[in-house]
């Protein structure tokens, strides 16, 4: 066989290998991105659940103090002015606002022991503790997936594929130092 | 209780004395058989030696039967009350285990979804109770599978023989879990999933945890929900004391835990002292259940309605 034919076959095989690798890497990155998106929607669900439970709690404490209801109304207004789909940064902000309301409610509970004894309120507190756990789980799952995706994006040679398909590093759902502390639940 | 312990110690010594008596008789028997080969002594020495060897074997058998009887009495008369008293609503039943005939199914072991089905199933020393309001059930389990080995007989022909190999010997626990969850999660060290259910690997943010345990889940979110950073830390702590032998599964709002120790948990061995030190060891074994409840915070009921 002529030398140039062999060279052509070798080049062809090499190109095919590169192409297969490129497609496999591209699919892998896209799958990771889908996982990140799924995890992000988990955060959305948990945030919405927390918002709903908090609104019920605010409704219960309304009889004891007007301040929390006012704060909550402000959060509702803030949310209404935001697009349906929040960015990660906006979600962090939303969580922080809810943390604030939660802390305020805890202060009210401290000042009104009758409230602590109310069955409805206790159930809501139990509910919010669970929602909180789900939110933490979603946040950790999101960050774990983001970490995996980001490290693939910056690692050579996957970084070449990532750049070709315009895939960029994803932001983490970070809690600032003040927010990192668990919201204290009083029972 | 101490007097009771001494009484059992005496019974144990009696059994051990019979076993010990067998040793010089066996030695004499062997001596007789060896001397019988010399012309001076002749056949009568061989016959006497053989009789002595048979007598020694008989003494060993009697000794071990007596020892087993002692152990059974010890467990029923002493350990039953002793262990039952260590936990709330405690119940220790030496002969009972995860056995179908006694109302508990071997399925309770296979429900862990990581313990392989056995060809021979043994279960004993059933122990249940409540710690800080958390119900638990546990039992020693010994599982064996059939394996075939090939060998050459004296004529040089290849043959195959069956043997039973122990692949799990330890304790299996069930706990009520304090969170409601959907899907199943397995946290494994030395085991593999034994189910057709579709599990996917879960990687946590803790590199150390990922190195120690292989986590598989039918729902990734549930794995993160159950395995909080504190929970993972506690599992690592438990693993430190029992390296390489643990398996956890979270199924149907229950926590299954298996620990392979390679030996029975509440057993008394011949020629080992039966004293406070041994009871202390038993207390430590029960302490493991306390640690699980405390470290894993299974007693925190804030996520479930009463």
XYZ file of N, CA and C in Angstrom, chain B residues 43-135:
279
model
N 1.215 -55.484 71.056
C -0.138 -55.047 70.678
C -0.950 -54.448 71.821
N -0.702 -54.967 73.039
C -1.535 -54.497 74.159
C -1.398 -52.985 74.350
N -0.169 -52.438 74.060
C 0.047 -50.984 74.208
C -0.770 -50.227 73.165
N -0.818 -50.769 71.950
C -1.615 -50.116 70.887
C -3.081 -50.090 71.289
N -3.577 -51.249 71.793
C -4.984 -51.344 72.205
C -5.283 -50.355 73.332
N -4.401 -50.319 74.334
C -4.604 -49.401 75.468
C -4.578 -47.965 74.971
N -3.635 -47.680 74.081
C -3.525 -46.325 73.527
C -4.798 -45.926 72.796
N -5.308 -46.856 71.977
C -6.532 -46.553 71.212
C -7.703 -46.298 72.154
N -7.807 -47.132 73.212
C -8.904 -46.946 74.178
C -8.785 -45.575 74.843
N -7.545 -45.229 75.218
C -7.338 -43.932 75.883
C -7.675 -42.759 74.951
N -7.305 -42.893 73.667
C -7.620 -41.818 72.713
C -9.134 -41.658 72.578
N -9.829 -42.810 72.470
C -11.305 -42.750 72.374
C -11.868 -42.102 73.628
N -11.324 -42.483 74.794
C -11.792 -41.930 76.070
C -11.545 -40.408 76.119
N -10.372 -39.997 75.606
C -10.042 -38.560 75.602
C -11.027 -37.792 74.716
N -11.312 -38.365 73.543
C -12.270 -37.705 72.634
C -13.627 -37.571 73.315
N -13.992 -38.655 74.023
C -15.263 -38.659 74.751
C -15.294 -37.538 75.802
N -14.160 -37.387 76.476
C -14.069 -36.324 77.500
C -14.202 -34.943 76.861
N -13.545 -34.758 75.690
C -13.656 -33.466 74.996
C -15.108 -33.178 74.619
N -15.748 -34.243 74.078
C -17.146 -34.055 73.640
C -18.015 -33.696 74.844
N -17.858 -34.472 75.928
C -18.667 -34.201 77.132
C -18.377 -32.781 77.631
N -17.071 -32.436 77.660
C -16.669 -31.107 78.130
C -17.325 -30.007 77.315
N -17.297 -30.151 75.987
C -17.880 -29.103 75.137
C -19.408 -29.067 75.247
N -20.008 -30.256 75.431
C -21.472 -30.271 75.622
C -21.815 -29.554 76.925
N -21.037 -29.864 77.965
C -21.266 -29.195 79.259
C -21.069 -27.687 79.122
N -20.052 -27.319 78.327
C -19.781 -25.891 78.147
C -20.940 -25.208 77.423
N -21.442 -25.896 76.400
C -22.573 -25.317 75.654
C -23.785 -25.172 76.561
N -23.982 -26.196 77.412
C -25.113 -26.151 78.348
C -24.944 -24.992 79.332
N -23.676 -24.844 79.781
C -23.402 -23.721 80.695
C -23.721 -22.405 79.995
N -23.238 -22.261 78.735
C -23.418 -20.996 78.016
C -24.896 -20.681 77.813
N -25.642 -21.732 77.477
C -27.074 -21.544 77.285
C -27.727 -21.100 78.602
N -27.365 -21.767 79.706
C -27.914 -21.381 81.018
C -27.515 -19.962 81.374
N -26.248 -19.645 81.111
C -25.735 -18.316 81.447
C -26.530 -17.243 80.707
N -26.759 -17.515 79.406
C -27.494 -16.521 78.617
C -28.938 -16.394 79.087
N -29.571 -17.556 79.378
C -30.979 -17.527 79.762
C -31.200 -17.029 81.181
N -30.315 -17.446 82.088
C -30.557 -17.115 83.496
C -29.907 -15.810 83.932
N -28.810 -15.462 83.301
C -28.097 -14.265 83.766
C -28.137 -13.128 82.745
N -27.617 -13.418 81.544
C -27.446 -12.366 80.536
C -28.781 -11.752 80.089
N -29.814 -12.594 80.070
C -31.137 -12.134 79.640
C -31.587 -10.940 80.489
N -31.522 -11.129 81.816
C -31.938 -10.048 82.715
C -30.941 -8.894 82.670
N -29.674 -9.276 82.598
C -28.624 -8.246 82.637
C -28.740 -7.291 81.444
N -28.825 -7.846 80.247
C -28.886 -6.997 79.046
C -30.220 -6.266 78.944
N -31.300 -6.983 79.293
C -32.623 -6.354 79.207
C -32.692 -5.123 80.101
N -31.920 -5.169 81.193
C -31.928 -4.041 82.121
C -31.127 -2.852 81.636
N -30.342 -3.026 80.597
C -29.474 -1.927 80.137
C -30.212 -0.904 79.273
N -31.354 -1.298 78.710
C -32.128 -0.355 77.887
C -33.600 -0.410 78.276
N -34.291 0.629 77.918
C -35.722 0.728 78.180
C -36.458 -0.359 77.373
N -37.421 -1.011 78.016
C -38.224 -2.074 77.380
C -37.322 -3.135 76.720
N -36.169 -3.368 77.333
C -35.196 -4.302 76.755
C -35.671 -5.747 76.772
N -35.341 -6.456 75.723
C -35.683 -7.883 75.646
C -34.524 -8.597 74.949
N -33.951 -9.567 75.659
C -32.855 -10.339 75.068
C -33.301 -11.795 75.001
N -33.335 -12.346 73.826
C -33.749 -13.745 73.669
C -32.622 -14.486 72.943
N -31.830 -15.281 73.704
C -30.634 -15.897 73.102
C -30.912 -16.752 71.873
N -31.985 -17.563 71.932
C -32.178 -18.485 70.804
C -32.881 -17.846 69.622
N -33.519 -16.724 69.908
C -34.294 -16.093 68.845
C -33.379 -15.260 67.949
N -33.792 -15.058 66.743
C -33.029 -14.202 65.835
C -33.942 -13.788 64.716
N -33.382 -13.388 63.593
C -34.209 -13.061 62.439
C -34.577 -14.362 61.728
N -35.384 -15.193 62.411
C -35.712 -16.483 61.822
C -37.204 -16.566 61.576
N -37.567 -17.161 60.472
C -38.962 -17.236 60.096
C -39.789 -17.985 61.137
N -39.234 -19.105 61.640
C -40.010 -19.932 62.558
C -40.346 -19.195 63.849
N -39.583 -18.160 64.177
C -39.861 -17.446 65.418
C -40.559 -16.119 65.173
N -41.116 -15.984 63.997
C -41.921 -14.790 63.735
C -41.145 -13.689 63.041
N -39.832 -13.743 63.119
C -39.028 -12.731 62.430
C -38.430 -13.366 61.186
N -38.444 -12.627 60.138
C -38.077 -13.180 58.851
C -36.615 -12.892 58.504
N -35.913 -13.845 57.850
C -34.570 -13.498 57.356
C -34.646 -12.282 56.428
N -35.850 -12.076 55.898
C -36.069 -10.894 55.057
C -35.670 -9.615 55.778
N -35.776 -9.622 57.123
C -35.369 -8.448 57.894
C -33.889 -8.144 57.686
N -33.129 -9.177 57.361
C -31.698 -8.986 57.101
C -31.498 -8.569 55.645
N -32.216 -9.261 54.743
C -32.044 -8.951 53.317
C -32.670 -7.615 52.937
N -33.595 -7.117 53.799
C -34.199 -5.812 53.531
C -33.177 -4.688 53.552
N -32.012 -4.979 54.096
C -30.954 -3.962 54.100
C -30.538 -3.619 52.665
N -30.818 -4.549 51.762
C -30.498 -4.414 50.333
C -29.000 -4.413 50.040
N -28.182 -4.743 51.062
C -26.750 -4.870 50.758
C -26.169 -6.165 51.321
N -26.998 -6.974 51.976
C -26.491 -8.251 52.473
C -26.952 -9.347 51.523
N -25.965 -10.061 51.034
C -26.209 -11.097 50.025
C -27.019 -12.266 50.610
N -27.910 -12.846 49.804
C -28.711 -13.991 50.248
C -27.810 -15.185 50.537
N -28.117 -15.867 51.632
C -27.230 -16.940 52.087
C -27.763 -18.315 51.713
N -26.852 -19.271 51.599
C -27.263 -20.667 51.453
C -27.515 -21.267 52.839
N -26.800 -20.745 53.818
C -27.057 -21.141 55.204
C -27.219 -19.880 56.031
N -28.308 -19.836 56.781
C -28.637 -18.628 57.535
C -28.739 -18.966 59.018
N -27.946 -18.315 59.845
C -28.036 -18.492 61.296
C -28.327 -17.139 61.923
N -29.209 -17.143 62.882
C -29.482 -15.892 63.575
C -29.810 -16.194 65.032
N -29.223 -15.456 65.941
C -29.419 -15.726 67.376
C -29.141 -14.449 68.162
N -29.347 -14.541 69.482
C -29.125 -13.407 70.391
C -29.899 -12.157 69.948
N -31.204 -12.347 69.864
C -32.106 -11.239 69.504
C -32.132 -10.242 70.663
N -31.983 -8.982 70.338
C -31.981 -7.954 71.383
C -32.745 -6.742 70.862
N -33.807 -6.390 71.574
C -34.580 -5.223 71.156
C -34.809 -4.313 72.349
N -35.227 -3.100 72.083
C -35.513 -2.170 73.164
C -35.698 -0.771 72.637
N -35.554 0.173 73.550
C -35.795 1.566 73.202
C -34.678 2.398 73.844
N -34.088 3.288 73.087
C -33.093 4.188 73.666
C -33.515 5.602 73.320
N -33.735 6.395 74.365
C -34.216 7.778 74.164
C -35.441 7.827 73.262
N -36.328 6.861 73.441
C -37.564 6.840 72.660
C -37.396 6.272 71.260
N -36.187 5.815 70.927
C -35.955 5.260 69.582
C -35.983 3.731 69.660
N -36.904 3.121 68.922
C -37.009 1.656 68.920
C -35.892 1.037 68.091
